[in-house]
CSV table of C-alpha atoms in Angstrom, one decimal:
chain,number,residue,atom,x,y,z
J,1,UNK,CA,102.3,196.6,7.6
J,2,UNK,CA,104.6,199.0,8.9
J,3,UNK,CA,104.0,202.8,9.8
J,4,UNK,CA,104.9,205.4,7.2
J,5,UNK,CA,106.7,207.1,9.7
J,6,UNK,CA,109.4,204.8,12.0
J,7,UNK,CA,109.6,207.7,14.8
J,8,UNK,CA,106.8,206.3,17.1
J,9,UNK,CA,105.7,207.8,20.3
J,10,UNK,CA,105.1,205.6,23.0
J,11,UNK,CA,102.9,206.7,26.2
J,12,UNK,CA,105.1,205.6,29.3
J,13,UNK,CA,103.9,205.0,32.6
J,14,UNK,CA,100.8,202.8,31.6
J,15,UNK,CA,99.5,202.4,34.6
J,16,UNK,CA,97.6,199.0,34.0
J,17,UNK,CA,101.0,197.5,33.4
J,18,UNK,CA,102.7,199.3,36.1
J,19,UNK,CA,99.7,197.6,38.3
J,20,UNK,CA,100.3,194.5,37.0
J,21,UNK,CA,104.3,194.2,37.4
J,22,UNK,CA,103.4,195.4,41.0
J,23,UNK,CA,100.7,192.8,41.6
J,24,UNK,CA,103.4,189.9,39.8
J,25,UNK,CA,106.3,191.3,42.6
J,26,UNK,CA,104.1,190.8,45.2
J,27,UNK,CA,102.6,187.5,44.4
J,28,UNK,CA,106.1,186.5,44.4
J,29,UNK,CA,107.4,187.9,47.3
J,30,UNK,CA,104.2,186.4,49.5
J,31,UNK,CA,105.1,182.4,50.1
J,32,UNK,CA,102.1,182.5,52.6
J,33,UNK,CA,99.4,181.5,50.2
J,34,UNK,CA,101.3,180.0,47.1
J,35,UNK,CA,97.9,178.6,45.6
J,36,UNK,CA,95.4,181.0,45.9
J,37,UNK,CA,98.7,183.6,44.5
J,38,UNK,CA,99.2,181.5,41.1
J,39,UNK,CA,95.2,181.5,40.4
J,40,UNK,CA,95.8,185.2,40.7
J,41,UNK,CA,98.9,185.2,38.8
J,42,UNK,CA,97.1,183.5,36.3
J,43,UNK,CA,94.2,185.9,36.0
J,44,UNK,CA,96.6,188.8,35.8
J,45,UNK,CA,98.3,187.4,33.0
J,46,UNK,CA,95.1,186.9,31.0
J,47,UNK,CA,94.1,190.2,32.0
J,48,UNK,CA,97.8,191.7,30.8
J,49,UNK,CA,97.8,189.6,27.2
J,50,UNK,CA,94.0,191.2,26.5
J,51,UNK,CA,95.6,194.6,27.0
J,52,UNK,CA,98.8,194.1,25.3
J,53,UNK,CA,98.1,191.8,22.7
J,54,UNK,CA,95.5,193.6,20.7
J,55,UNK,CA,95.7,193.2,16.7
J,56,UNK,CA,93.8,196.7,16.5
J,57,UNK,CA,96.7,198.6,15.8
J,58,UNK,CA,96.4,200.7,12.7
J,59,UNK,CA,99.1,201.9,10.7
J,60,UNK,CA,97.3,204.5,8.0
J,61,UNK,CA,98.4,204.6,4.1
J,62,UNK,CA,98.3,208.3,4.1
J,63,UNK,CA,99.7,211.6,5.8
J,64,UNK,CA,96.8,213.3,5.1
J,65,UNK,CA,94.0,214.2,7.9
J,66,UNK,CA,90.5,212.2,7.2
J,67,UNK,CA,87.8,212.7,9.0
J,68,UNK,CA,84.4,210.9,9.9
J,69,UNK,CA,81.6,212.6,11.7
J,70,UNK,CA,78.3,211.4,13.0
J,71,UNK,CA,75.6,213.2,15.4
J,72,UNK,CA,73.8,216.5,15.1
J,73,UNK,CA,75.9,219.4,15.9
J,74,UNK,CA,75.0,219.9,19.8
J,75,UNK,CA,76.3,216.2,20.3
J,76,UNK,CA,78.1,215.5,17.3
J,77,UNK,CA,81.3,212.8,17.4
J,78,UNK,CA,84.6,213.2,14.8
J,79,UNK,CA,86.9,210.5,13.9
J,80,UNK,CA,90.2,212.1,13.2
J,81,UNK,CA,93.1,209.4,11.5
J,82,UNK,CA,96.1,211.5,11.3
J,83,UNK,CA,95.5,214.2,13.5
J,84,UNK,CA,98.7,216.3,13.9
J,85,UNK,CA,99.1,218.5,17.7
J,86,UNK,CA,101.9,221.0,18.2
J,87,UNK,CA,101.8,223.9,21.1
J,88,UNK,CA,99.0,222.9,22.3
J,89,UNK,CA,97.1,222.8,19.3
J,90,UNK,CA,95.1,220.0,17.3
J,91,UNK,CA,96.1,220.7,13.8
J,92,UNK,CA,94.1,219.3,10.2
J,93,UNK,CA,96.9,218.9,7.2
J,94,UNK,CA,95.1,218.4,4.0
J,95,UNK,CA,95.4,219.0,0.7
J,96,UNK,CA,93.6,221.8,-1.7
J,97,UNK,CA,90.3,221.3,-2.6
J,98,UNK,CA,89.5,218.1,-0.1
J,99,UNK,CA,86.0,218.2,0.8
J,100,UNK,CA,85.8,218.3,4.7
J,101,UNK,CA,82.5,217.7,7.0
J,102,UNK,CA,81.9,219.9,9.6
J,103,UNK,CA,84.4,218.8,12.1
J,104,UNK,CA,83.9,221.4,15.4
J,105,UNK,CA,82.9,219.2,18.6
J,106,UNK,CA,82.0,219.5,22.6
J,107,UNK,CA,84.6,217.6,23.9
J,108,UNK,CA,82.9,217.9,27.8
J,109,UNK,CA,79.0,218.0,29.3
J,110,UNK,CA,79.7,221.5,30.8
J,111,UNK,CA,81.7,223.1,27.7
J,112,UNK,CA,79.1,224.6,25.5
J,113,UNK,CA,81.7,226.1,23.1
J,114,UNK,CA,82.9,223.6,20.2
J,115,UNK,CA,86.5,222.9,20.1
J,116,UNK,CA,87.8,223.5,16.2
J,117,UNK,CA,91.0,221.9,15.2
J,118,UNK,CA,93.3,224.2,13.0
J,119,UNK,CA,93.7,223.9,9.0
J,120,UNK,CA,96.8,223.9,6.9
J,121,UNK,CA,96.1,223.6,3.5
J,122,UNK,CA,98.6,222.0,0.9
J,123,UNK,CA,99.1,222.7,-2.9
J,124,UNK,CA,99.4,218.6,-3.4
J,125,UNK,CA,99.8,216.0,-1.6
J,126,UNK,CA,103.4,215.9,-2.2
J,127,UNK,CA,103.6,218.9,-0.5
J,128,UNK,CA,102.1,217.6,2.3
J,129,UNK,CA,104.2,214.8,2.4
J,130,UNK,CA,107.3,216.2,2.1
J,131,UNK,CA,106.2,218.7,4.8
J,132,UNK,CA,105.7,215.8,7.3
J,133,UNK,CA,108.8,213.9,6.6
J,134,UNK,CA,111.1,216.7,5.7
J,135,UNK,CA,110.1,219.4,7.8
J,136,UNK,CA,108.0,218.4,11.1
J,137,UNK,CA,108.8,214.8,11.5
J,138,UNK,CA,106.5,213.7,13.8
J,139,UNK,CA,106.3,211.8,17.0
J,140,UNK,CA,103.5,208.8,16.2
J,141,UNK,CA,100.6,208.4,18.9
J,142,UNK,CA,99.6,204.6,17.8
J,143,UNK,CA,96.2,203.1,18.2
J,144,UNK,CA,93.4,204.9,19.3
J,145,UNK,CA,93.0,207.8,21.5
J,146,UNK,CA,90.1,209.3,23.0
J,147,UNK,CA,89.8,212.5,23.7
J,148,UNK,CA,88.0,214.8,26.3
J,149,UNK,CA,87.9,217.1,29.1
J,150,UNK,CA,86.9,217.4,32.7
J,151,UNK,CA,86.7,220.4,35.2
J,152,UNK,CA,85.9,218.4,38.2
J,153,UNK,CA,87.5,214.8,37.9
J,154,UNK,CA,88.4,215.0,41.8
J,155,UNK,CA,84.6,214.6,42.2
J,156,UNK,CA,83.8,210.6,41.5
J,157,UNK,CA,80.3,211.8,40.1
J,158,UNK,CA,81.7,214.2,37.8
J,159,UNK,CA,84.6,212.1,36.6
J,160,UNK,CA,82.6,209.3,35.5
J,161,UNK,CA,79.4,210.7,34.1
J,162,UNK,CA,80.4,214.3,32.7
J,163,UNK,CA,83.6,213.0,31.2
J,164,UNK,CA,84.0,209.5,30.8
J,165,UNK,CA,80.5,208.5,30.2
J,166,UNK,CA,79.7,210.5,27.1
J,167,UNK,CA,83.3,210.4,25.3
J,168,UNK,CA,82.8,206.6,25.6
J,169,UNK,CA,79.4,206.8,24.2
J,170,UNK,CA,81.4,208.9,21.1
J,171,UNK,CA,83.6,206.0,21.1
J,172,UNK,CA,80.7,203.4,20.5
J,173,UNK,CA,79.8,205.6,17.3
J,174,UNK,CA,82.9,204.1,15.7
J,175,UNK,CA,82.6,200.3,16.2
J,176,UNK,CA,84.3,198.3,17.1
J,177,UNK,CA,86.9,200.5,18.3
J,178,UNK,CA,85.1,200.6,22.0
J,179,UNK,CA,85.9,196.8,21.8
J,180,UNK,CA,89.1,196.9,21.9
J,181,UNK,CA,92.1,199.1,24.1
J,182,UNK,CA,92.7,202.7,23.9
J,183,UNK,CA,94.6,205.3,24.9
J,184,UNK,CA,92.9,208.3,27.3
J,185,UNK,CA,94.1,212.0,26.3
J,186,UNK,CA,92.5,214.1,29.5
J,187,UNK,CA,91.9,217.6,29.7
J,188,UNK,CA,92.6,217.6,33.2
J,189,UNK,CA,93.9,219.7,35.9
J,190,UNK,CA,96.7,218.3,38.6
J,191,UNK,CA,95.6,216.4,41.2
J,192,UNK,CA,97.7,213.7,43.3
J,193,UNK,CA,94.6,212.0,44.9
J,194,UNK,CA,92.2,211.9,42.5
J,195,UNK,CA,91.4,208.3,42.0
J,196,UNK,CA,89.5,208.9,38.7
J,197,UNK,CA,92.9,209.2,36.6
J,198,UNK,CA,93.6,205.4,37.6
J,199,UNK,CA,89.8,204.8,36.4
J,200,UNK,CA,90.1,206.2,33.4
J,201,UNK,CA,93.8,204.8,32.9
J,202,UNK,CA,92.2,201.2,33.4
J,203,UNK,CA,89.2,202.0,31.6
J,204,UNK,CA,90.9,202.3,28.0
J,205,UNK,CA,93.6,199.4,28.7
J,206,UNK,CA,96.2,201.9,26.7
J,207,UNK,CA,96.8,204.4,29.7
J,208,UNK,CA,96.0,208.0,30.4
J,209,UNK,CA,98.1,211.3,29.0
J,210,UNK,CA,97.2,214.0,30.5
J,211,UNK,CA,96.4,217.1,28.1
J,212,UNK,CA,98.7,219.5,30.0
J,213,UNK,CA,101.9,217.0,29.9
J,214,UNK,CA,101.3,216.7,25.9
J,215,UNK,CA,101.3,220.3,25.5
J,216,UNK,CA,104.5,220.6,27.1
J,217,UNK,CA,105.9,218.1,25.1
J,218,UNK,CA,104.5,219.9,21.9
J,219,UNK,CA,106.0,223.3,22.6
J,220,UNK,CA,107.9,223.1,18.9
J,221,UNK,CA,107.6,219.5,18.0
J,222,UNK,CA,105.1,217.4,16.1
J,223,UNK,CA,102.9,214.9,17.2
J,224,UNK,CA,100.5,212.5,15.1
J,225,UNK,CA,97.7,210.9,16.7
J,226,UNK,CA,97.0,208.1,14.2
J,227,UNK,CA,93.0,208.0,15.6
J,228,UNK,CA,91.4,209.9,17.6
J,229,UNK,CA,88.1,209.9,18.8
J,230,UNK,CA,86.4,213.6,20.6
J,231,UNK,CA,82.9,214.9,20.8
J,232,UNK,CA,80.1,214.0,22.9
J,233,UNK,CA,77.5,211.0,22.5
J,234,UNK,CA,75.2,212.4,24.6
């Protein structure tokens, strides 16, 4: 099944396959220890085929945001298929009269305020549709993205148990998507030697965006996550 929408986005610089064209190069270039190299070769490329080779890649039948929630409202986790982001904003697009849960969410363990995508509300859905082909045209964000933020990620602590920890716990809400590779969206501030980004990049098997690299990207063009995952599990 093919996309609705041909123009897909895809998230350069995955840094699990950057590692593993680095580790290939340098298996090659060492004759030293030609054995012990091909049993690693051969693990990398098992490793590489999980990651790149997974059949969870959905292609949704509509334009229109859904969304699933589960939790009470402290800790409460949303699955968002089709969620649309442009100037630094999460944005809903449905249709008149579409009956919505609660969908506001704590996308960190130190952010008490609940972050609440925008609404634009369509007459029909061929309104709606029209408006994403004709009008915004949006950049695709394939697979499944999890979303959350982090003050603190230069400390290991923080990085892993404050941000990581509970957004994966989220994730395990909507099974089996935990199972499989996904893509890291990280509300995160610069830092060159903070460790945790390559963490989290290998973490998901997909790769890591940073939040503030998206929003420069967004500043007057569409994007279209076709899952997301945000909210805290714990």
């Amino acid at each position: 099944m093919t996309s609705l929408i041909p123009n897909v986005f895809n998230v350069e610089d995955n840094q699990i396959n950057h590692q593993y064209y680095s580790n290939v190069n340098y298996i090659k270039n060492n004759s030293t220890s030609s054995t012990s190299a091909s049993s690693l070769l051969s693990k990398i490329n098992k490793h590489a085929l999980t990651i790149t080779n997974s059949k969870f890649i959905h292609h949704n039948k509509t334009l229109e945001t859904t969304i699933e929630c589960v939790g009470s409202p402290y800790n409460q986790s949303c699955l968002y298929h089709n969620l649309y982001y442009v100037d630094s904003t999460f944005m809903i697009l449905t249709v008149k009269g579409r009956d919505l849960p609660s969908y506001s969410v704590r996308i960190g363990a130190f952010i008490l305020w609940p972050t609440t995508p925008h609404k634009r509300i369509f007459d029909s859905y061929s309104h709606l549709e029209k408006f994403v082909r004709n009008v915004i045209d949006p950049r695709i964000i394939p697979s499944v993205t999890l979303y959350f933020s982090q003050y603190w990620h230069d400390n290991i602590g923080h990085a892993l148990f404050d941000g990581l920890y509970p957004a994966y716990v989220a994730l395990t809400r909507f099974s089996p998507r935990h199972l499989h590779p996904f893509r890291i969206l990280a509300g995160i501030n610069n830092c060159n030697a903070c460790w945790s980004e390559d963490i989290y990049s290998r973490f998901g098997g997909l790769g890591i965006l940073k939040q503030s690299v998206l929003n420069k990207m967004s500043k007057g063009y569409w994007f279209m996550f076709e899952e997301l995952v945000m909210g805290s599990g714990t």
